[in-house]
CSV table of C-alpha atoms and ligand atoms in Angstrom, one decimal:
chain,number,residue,atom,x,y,z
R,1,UNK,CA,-7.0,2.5,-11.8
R,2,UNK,CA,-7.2,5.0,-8.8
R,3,UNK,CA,-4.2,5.1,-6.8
R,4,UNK,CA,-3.5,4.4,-3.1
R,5,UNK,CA,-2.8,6.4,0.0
R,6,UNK,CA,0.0,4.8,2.4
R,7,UNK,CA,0.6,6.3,5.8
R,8,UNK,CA,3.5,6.3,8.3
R,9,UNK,CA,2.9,7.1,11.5
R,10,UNK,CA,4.3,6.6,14.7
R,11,UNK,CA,6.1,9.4,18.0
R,12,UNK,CA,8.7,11.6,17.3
R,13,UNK,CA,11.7,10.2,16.3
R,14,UNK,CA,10.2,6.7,15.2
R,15,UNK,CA,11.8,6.9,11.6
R,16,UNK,CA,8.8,8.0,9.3
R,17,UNK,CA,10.5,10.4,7.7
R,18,UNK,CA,13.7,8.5,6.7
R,19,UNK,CA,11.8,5.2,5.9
R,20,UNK,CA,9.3,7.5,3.8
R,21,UNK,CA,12.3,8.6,1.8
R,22,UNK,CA,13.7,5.5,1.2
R,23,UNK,CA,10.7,3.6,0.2
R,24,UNK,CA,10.3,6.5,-2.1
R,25,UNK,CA,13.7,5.4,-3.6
R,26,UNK,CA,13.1,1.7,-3.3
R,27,UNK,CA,9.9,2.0,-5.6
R,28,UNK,CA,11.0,4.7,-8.7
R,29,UNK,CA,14.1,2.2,-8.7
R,30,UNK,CA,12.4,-1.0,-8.3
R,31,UNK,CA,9.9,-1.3,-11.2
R,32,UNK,CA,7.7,-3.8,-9.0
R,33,UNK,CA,4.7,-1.4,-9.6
R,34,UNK,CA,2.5,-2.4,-12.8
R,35,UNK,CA,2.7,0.3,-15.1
R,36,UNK,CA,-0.4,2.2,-15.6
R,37,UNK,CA,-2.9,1.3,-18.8
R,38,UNK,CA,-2.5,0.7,-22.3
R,39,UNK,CA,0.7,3.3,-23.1
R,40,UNK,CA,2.1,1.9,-19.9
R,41,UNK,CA,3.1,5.0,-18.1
R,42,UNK,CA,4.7,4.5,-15.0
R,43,UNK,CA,2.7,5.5,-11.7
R,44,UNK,CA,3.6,8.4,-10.0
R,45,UNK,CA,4.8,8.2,-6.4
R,46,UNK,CA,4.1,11.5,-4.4
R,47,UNK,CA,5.5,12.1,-1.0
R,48,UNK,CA,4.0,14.2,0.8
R,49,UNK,CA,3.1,15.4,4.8
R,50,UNK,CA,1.0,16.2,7.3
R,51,UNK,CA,1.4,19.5,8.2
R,52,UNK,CA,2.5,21.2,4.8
R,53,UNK,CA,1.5,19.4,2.1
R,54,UNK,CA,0.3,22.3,0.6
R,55,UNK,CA,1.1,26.4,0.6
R,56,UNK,CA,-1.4,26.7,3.2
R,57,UNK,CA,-0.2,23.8,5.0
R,58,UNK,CA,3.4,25.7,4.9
R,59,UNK,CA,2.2,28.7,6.8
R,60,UNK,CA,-0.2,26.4,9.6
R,61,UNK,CA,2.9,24.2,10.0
R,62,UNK,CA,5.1,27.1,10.8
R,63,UNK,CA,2.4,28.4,13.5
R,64,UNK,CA,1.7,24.9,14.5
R,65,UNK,CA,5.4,24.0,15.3
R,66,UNK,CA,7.2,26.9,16.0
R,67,UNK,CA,4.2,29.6,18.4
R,68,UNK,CA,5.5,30.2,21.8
R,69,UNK,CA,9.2,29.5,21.4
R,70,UNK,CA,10.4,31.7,19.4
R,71,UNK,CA,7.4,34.8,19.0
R,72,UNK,CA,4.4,34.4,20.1
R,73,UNK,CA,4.2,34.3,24.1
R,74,UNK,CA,0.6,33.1,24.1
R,75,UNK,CA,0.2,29.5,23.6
R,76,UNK,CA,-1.7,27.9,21.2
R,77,UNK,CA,-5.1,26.6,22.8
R,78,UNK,CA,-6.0,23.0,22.5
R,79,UNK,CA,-9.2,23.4,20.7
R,80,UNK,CA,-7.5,25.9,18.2
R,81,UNK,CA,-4.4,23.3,17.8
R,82,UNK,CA,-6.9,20.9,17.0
R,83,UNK,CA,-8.9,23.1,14.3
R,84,UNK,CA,-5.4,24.4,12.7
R,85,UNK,CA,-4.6,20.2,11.9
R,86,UNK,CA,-8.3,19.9,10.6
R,87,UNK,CA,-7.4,22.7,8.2
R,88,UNK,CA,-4.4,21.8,6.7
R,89,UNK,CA,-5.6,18.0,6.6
R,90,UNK,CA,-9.2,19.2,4.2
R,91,UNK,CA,-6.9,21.7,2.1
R,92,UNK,CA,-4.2,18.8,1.8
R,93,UNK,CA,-7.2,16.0,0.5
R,94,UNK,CA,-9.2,18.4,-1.8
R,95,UNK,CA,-5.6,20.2,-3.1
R,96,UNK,CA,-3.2,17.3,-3.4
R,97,UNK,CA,-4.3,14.0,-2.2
R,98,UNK,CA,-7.3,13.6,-3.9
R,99,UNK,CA,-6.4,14.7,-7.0
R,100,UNK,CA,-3.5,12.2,-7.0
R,101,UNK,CA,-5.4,9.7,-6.3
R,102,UNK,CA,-7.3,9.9,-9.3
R,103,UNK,CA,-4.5,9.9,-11.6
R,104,UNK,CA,-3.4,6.9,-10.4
R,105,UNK,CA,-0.7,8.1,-8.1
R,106,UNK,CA,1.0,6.0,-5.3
R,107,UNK,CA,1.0,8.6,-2.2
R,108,UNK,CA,3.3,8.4,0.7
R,109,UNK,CA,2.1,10.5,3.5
R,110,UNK,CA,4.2,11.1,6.9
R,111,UNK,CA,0.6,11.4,9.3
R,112,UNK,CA,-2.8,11.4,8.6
R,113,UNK,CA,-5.9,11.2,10.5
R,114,UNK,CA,-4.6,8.9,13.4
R,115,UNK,CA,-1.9,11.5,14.1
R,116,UNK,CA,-4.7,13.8,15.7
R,117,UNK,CA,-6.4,10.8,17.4
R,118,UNK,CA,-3.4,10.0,19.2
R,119,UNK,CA,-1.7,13.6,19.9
R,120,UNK,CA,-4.9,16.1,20.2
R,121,UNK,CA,-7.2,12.7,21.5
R,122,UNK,CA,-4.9,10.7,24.1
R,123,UNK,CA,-1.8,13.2,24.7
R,124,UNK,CA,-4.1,16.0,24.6
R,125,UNK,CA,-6.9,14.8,26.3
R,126,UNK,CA,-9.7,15.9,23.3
R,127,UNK,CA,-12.9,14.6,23.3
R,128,UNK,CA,-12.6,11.4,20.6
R,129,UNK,CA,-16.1,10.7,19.3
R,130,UNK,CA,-15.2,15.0,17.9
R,131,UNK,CA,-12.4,14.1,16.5
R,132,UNK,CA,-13.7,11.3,15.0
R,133,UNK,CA,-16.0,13.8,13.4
R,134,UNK,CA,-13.8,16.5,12.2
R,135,UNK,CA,-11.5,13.7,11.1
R,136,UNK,CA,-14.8,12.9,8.6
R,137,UNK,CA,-15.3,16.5,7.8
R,138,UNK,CA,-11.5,17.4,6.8
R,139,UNK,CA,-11.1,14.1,4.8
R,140,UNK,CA,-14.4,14.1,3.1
R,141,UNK,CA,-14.2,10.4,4.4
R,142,UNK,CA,-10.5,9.6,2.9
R,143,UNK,CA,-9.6,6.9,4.8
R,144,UNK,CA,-5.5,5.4,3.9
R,145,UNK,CA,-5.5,1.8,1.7
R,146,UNK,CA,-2.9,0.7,4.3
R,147,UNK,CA,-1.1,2.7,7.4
R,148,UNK,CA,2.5,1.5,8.3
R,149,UNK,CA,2.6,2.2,12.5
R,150,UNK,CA,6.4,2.6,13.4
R,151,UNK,CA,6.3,1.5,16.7
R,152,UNK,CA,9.0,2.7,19.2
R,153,UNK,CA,8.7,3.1,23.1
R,154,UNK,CA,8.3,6.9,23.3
R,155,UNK,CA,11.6,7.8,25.3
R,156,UNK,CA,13.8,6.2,22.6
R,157,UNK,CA,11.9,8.1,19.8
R,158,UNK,CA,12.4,11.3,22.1
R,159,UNK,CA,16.3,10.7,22.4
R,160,UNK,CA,16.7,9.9,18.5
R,161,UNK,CA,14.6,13.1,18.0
R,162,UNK,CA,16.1,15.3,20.2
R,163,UNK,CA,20.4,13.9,19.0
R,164,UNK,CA,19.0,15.4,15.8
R,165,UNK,CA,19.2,19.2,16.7
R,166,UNK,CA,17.4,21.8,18.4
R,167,UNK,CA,13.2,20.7,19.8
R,168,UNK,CA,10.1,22.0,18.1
R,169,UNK,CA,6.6,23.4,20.4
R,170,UNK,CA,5.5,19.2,20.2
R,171,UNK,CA,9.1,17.7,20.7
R,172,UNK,CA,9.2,20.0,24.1
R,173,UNK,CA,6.2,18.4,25.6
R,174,UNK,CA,7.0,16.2,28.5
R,175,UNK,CA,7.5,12.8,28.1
R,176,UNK,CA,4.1,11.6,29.9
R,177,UNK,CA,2.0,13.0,27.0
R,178,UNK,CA,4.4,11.4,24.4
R,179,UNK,CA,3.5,7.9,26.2
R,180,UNK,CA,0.0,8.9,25.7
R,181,UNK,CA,0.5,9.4,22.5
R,182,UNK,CA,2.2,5.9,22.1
R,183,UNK,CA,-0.6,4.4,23.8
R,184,UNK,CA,-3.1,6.1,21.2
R,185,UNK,CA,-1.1,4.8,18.4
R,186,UNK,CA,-1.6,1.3,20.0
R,187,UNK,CA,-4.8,1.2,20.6
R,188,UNK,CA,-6.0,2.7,17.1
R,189,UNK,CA,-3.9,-0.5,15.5
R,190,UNK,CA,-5.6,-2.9,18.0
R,191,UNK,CA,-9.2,-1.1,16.6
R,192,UNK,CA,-8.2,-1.5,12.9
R,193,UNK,CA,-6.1,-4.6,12.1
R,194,UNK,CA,-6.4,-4.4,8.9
R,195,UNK,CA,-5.5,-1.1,8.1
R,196,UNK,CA,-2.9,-0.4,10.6
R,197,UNK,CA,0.6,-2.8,10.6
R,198,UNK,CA,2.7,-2.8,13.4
R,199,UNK,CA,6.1,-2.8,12.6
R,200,UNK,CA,9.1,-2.9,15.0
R,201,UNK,CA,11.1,0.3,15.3
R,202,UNK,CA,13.6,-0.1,17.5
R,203,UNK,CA,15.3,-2.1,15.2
R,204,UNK,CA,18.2,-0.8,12.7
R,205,UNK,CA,17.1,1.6,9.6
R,206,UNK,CA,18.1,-1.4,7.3
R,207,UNK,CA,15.8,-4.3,8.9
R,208,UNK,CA,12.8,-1.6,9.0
R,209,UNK,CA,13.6,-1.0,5.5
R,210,UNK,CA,13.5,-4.6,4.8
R,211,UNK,CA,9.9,-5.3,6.6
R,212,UNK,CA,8.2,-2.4,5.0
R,213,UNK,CA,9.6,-3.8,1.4
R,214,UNK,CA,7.8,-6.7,2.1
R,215,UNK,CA,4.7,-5.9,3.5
R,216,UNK,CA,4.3,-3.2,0.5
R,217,UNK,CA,5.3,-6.2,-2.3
R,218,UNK,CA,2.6,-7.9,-0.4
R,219,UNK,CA,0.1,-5.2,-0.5
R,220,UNK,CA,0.8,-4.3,-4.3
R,221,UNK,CA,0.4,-8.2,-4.9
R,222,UNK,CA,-3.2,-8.1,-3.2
R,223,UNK,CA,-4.4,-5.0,-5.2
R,224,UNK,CA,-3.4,-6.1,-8.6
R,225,UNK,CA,-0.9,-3.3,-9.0
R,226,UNK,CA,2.5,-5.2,-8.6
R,227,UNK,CA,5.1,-7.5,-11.0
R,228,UNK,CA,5.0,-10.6,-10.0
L,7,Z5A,N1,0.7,16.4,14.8
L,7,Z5A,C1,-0.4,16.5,15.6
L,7,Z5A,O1,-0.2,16.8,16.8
L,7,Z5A,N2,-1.6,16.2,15.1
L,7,Z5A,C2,-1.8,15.9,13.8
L,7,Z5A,O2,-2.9,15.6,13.4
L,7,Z5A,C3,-0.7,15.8,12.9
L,7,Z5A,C4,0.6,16.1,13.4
L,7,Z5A,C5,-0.8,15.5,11.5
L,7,Z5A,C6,4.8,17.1,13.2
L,7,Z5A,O3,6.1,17.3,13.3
L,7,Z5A,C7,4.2,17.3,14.5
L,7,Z5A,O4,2.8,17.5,14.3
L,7,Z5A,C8,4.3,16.0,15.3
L,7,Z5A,C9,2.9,15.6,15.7
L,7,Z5A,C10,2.1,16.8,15.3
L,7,Z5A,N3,4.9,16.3,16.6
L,7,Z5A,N4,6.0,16.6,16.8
L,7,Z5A,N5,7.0,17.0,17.1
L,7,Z5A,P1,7.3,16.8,12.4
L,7,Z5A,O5,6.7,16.3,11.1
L,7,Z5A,O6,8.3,17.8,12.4
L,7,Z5A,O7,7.8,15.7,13.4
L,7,Z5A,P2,7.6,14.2,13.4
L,7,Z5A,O8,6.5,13.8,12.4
L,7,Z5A,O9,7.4,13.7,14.8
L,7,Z5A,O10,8.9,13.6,12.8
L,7,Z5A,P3,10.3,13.5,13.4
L,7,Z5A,O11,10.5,14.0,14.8
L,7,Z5A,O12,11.2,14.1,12.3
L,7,Z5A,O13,10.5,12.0,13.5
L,7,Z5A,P4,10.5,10.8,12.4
L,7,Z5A,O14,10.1,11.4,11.1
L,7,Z5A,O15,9.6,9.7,12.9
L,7,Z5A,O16,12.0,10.3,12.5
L,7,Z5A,P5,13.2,10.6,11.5
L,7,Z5A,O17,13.3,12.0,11.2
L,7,Z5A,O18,13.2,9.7,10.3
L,7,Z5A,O19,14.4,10.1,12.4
L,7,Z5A,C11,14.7,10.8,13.6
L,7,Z5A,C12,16.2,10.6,13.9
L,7,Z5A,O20,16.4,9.2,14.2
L,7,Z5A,C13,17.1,10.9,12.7
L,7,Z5A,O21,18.3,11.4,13.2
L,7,Z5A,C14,17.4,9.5,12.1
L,7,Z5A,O22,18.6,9.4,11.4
L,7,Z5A,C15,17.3,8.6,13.3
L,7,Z5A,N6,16.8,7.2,13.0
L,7,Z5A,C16,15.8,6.9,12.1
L,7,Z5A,N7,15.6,5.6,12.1
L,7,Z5A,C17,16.5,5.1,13.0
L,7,Z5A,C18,16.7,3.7,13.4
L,7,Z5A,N8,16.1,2.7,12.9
L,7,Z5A,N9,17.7,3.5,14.3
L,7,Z5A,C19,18.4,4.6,14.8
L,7,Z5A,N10,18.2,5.9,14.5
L,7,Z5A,C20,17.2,6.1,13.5
């Protein structure tokens, strides 16, 4: 049976990464997953990212995150910003996600396609009926079986983000196009209920944790793919 594609998404500092990792953990230790045909091999679970899912994505990440801080003294325009995510996003579903997907694998991705509705479309101030369209175009139509929002107001993401270490090209964007990023996020999960859950991320790493376990068993229930 083809596999699914779970996003995270959320503003900086919202937790995707760590509760990525740890649901990671939760399901190779958990065995609630229904192993996968006759011989019963176990699913694979594939975490992966967007940008740098792939060698490709590797280089675009490093000119994505890091041009005009520490070489290049031209900024990167919006439109070209914009393209560079489109690129690494079609290499990423024809290189890696795709393929996965066929074998069956369970795929958790930090950002996908809302990412780039929210931070080139509201914080930037894109047109979004094109990205919309290049969104299409990159993903061959991928859309993600389910996309966890970690929701945090935008200065507290900042200030967990920024107690981390030193700021990327994104982190150092004012904090008015991070709230536009916010509202992006929230009104993409008011668009699509049922893809897009909401979950509280100001809480602790633990209850997060907790609520993402659940809506997951949940999920893996409703597809026919978990114990239980
Ligand atoms: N971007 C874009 O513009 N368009 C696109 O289409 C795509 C991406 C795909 C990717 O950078 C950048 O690319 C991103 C958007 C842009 N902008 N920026 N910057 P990234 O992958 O390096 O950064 P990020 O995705 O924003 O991740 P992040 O800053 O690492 O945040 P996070 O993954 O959400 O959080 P975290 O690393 O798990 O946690 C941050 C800190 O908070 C860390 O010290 C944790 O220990 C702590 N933490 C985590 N959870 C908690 C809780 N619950 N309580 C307290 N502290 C916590």
């Amino acid at each position: 049976m083809r596999g699914k594609l779970i996003v995270f998404e959320g503003v900086e500092g919202s937790g995707k990464t760590t509760q990525l990792q740890r649901c990671s953990q939760w399901l190779e230790a958990s065995g609630l997953l229904l192993r996968l045909g006759a011989v019963g091999t176990r699913r694979q679970i594939v975490a992966t990212r967007e940008p740098g899912g792939t060698s490709l994505g590797i280089g675009l990440r490093k000119l994505l995150l890091e041009a005009g801080i520490h070489s290049t003294p031209q900024p990167i325009e919006d439109r070209a910003e914009l393209l560079m995510y489109a690129a690494d996003r079609a290499q990423h579903v024809e290189e890696l996600l795709n393929p996965q997907l066929e074998l069956g694998a369970i795929i958790l991705c930090d950002r996908y396609t809302d990412s780039t509705v929210a931070y080139q479309g509201y914080g930037r101030g894109l047109d979004l009926k094109l990205i919309e369209q290049l969104n299409q175009i990159a993903t061959g139509g991928l859309e993600s079986d389910l996309t966890l929002w970690l929701d945090i107001e935008a200065e507290i993401g900042l200030k967990r983000a920024r107690q981390r270490g030193s700021a990327d090209r994104m982190e150092q964007a004012d904090l008015a196009f991070h709230q536009r990023v916010q509202q992006g996020f929230a009104q993409l999960a008011a668009s699509y209920p049922q893809r897009i859950v909401r979950i509280d991320a100001s809480q602790s790493e633990d209850v997060v944790h907790g609520a993402i376990q659940e809506i997951l068993s949940q999920r893996f229930r409703e597809w026919g793919l978990g114990n239980g």
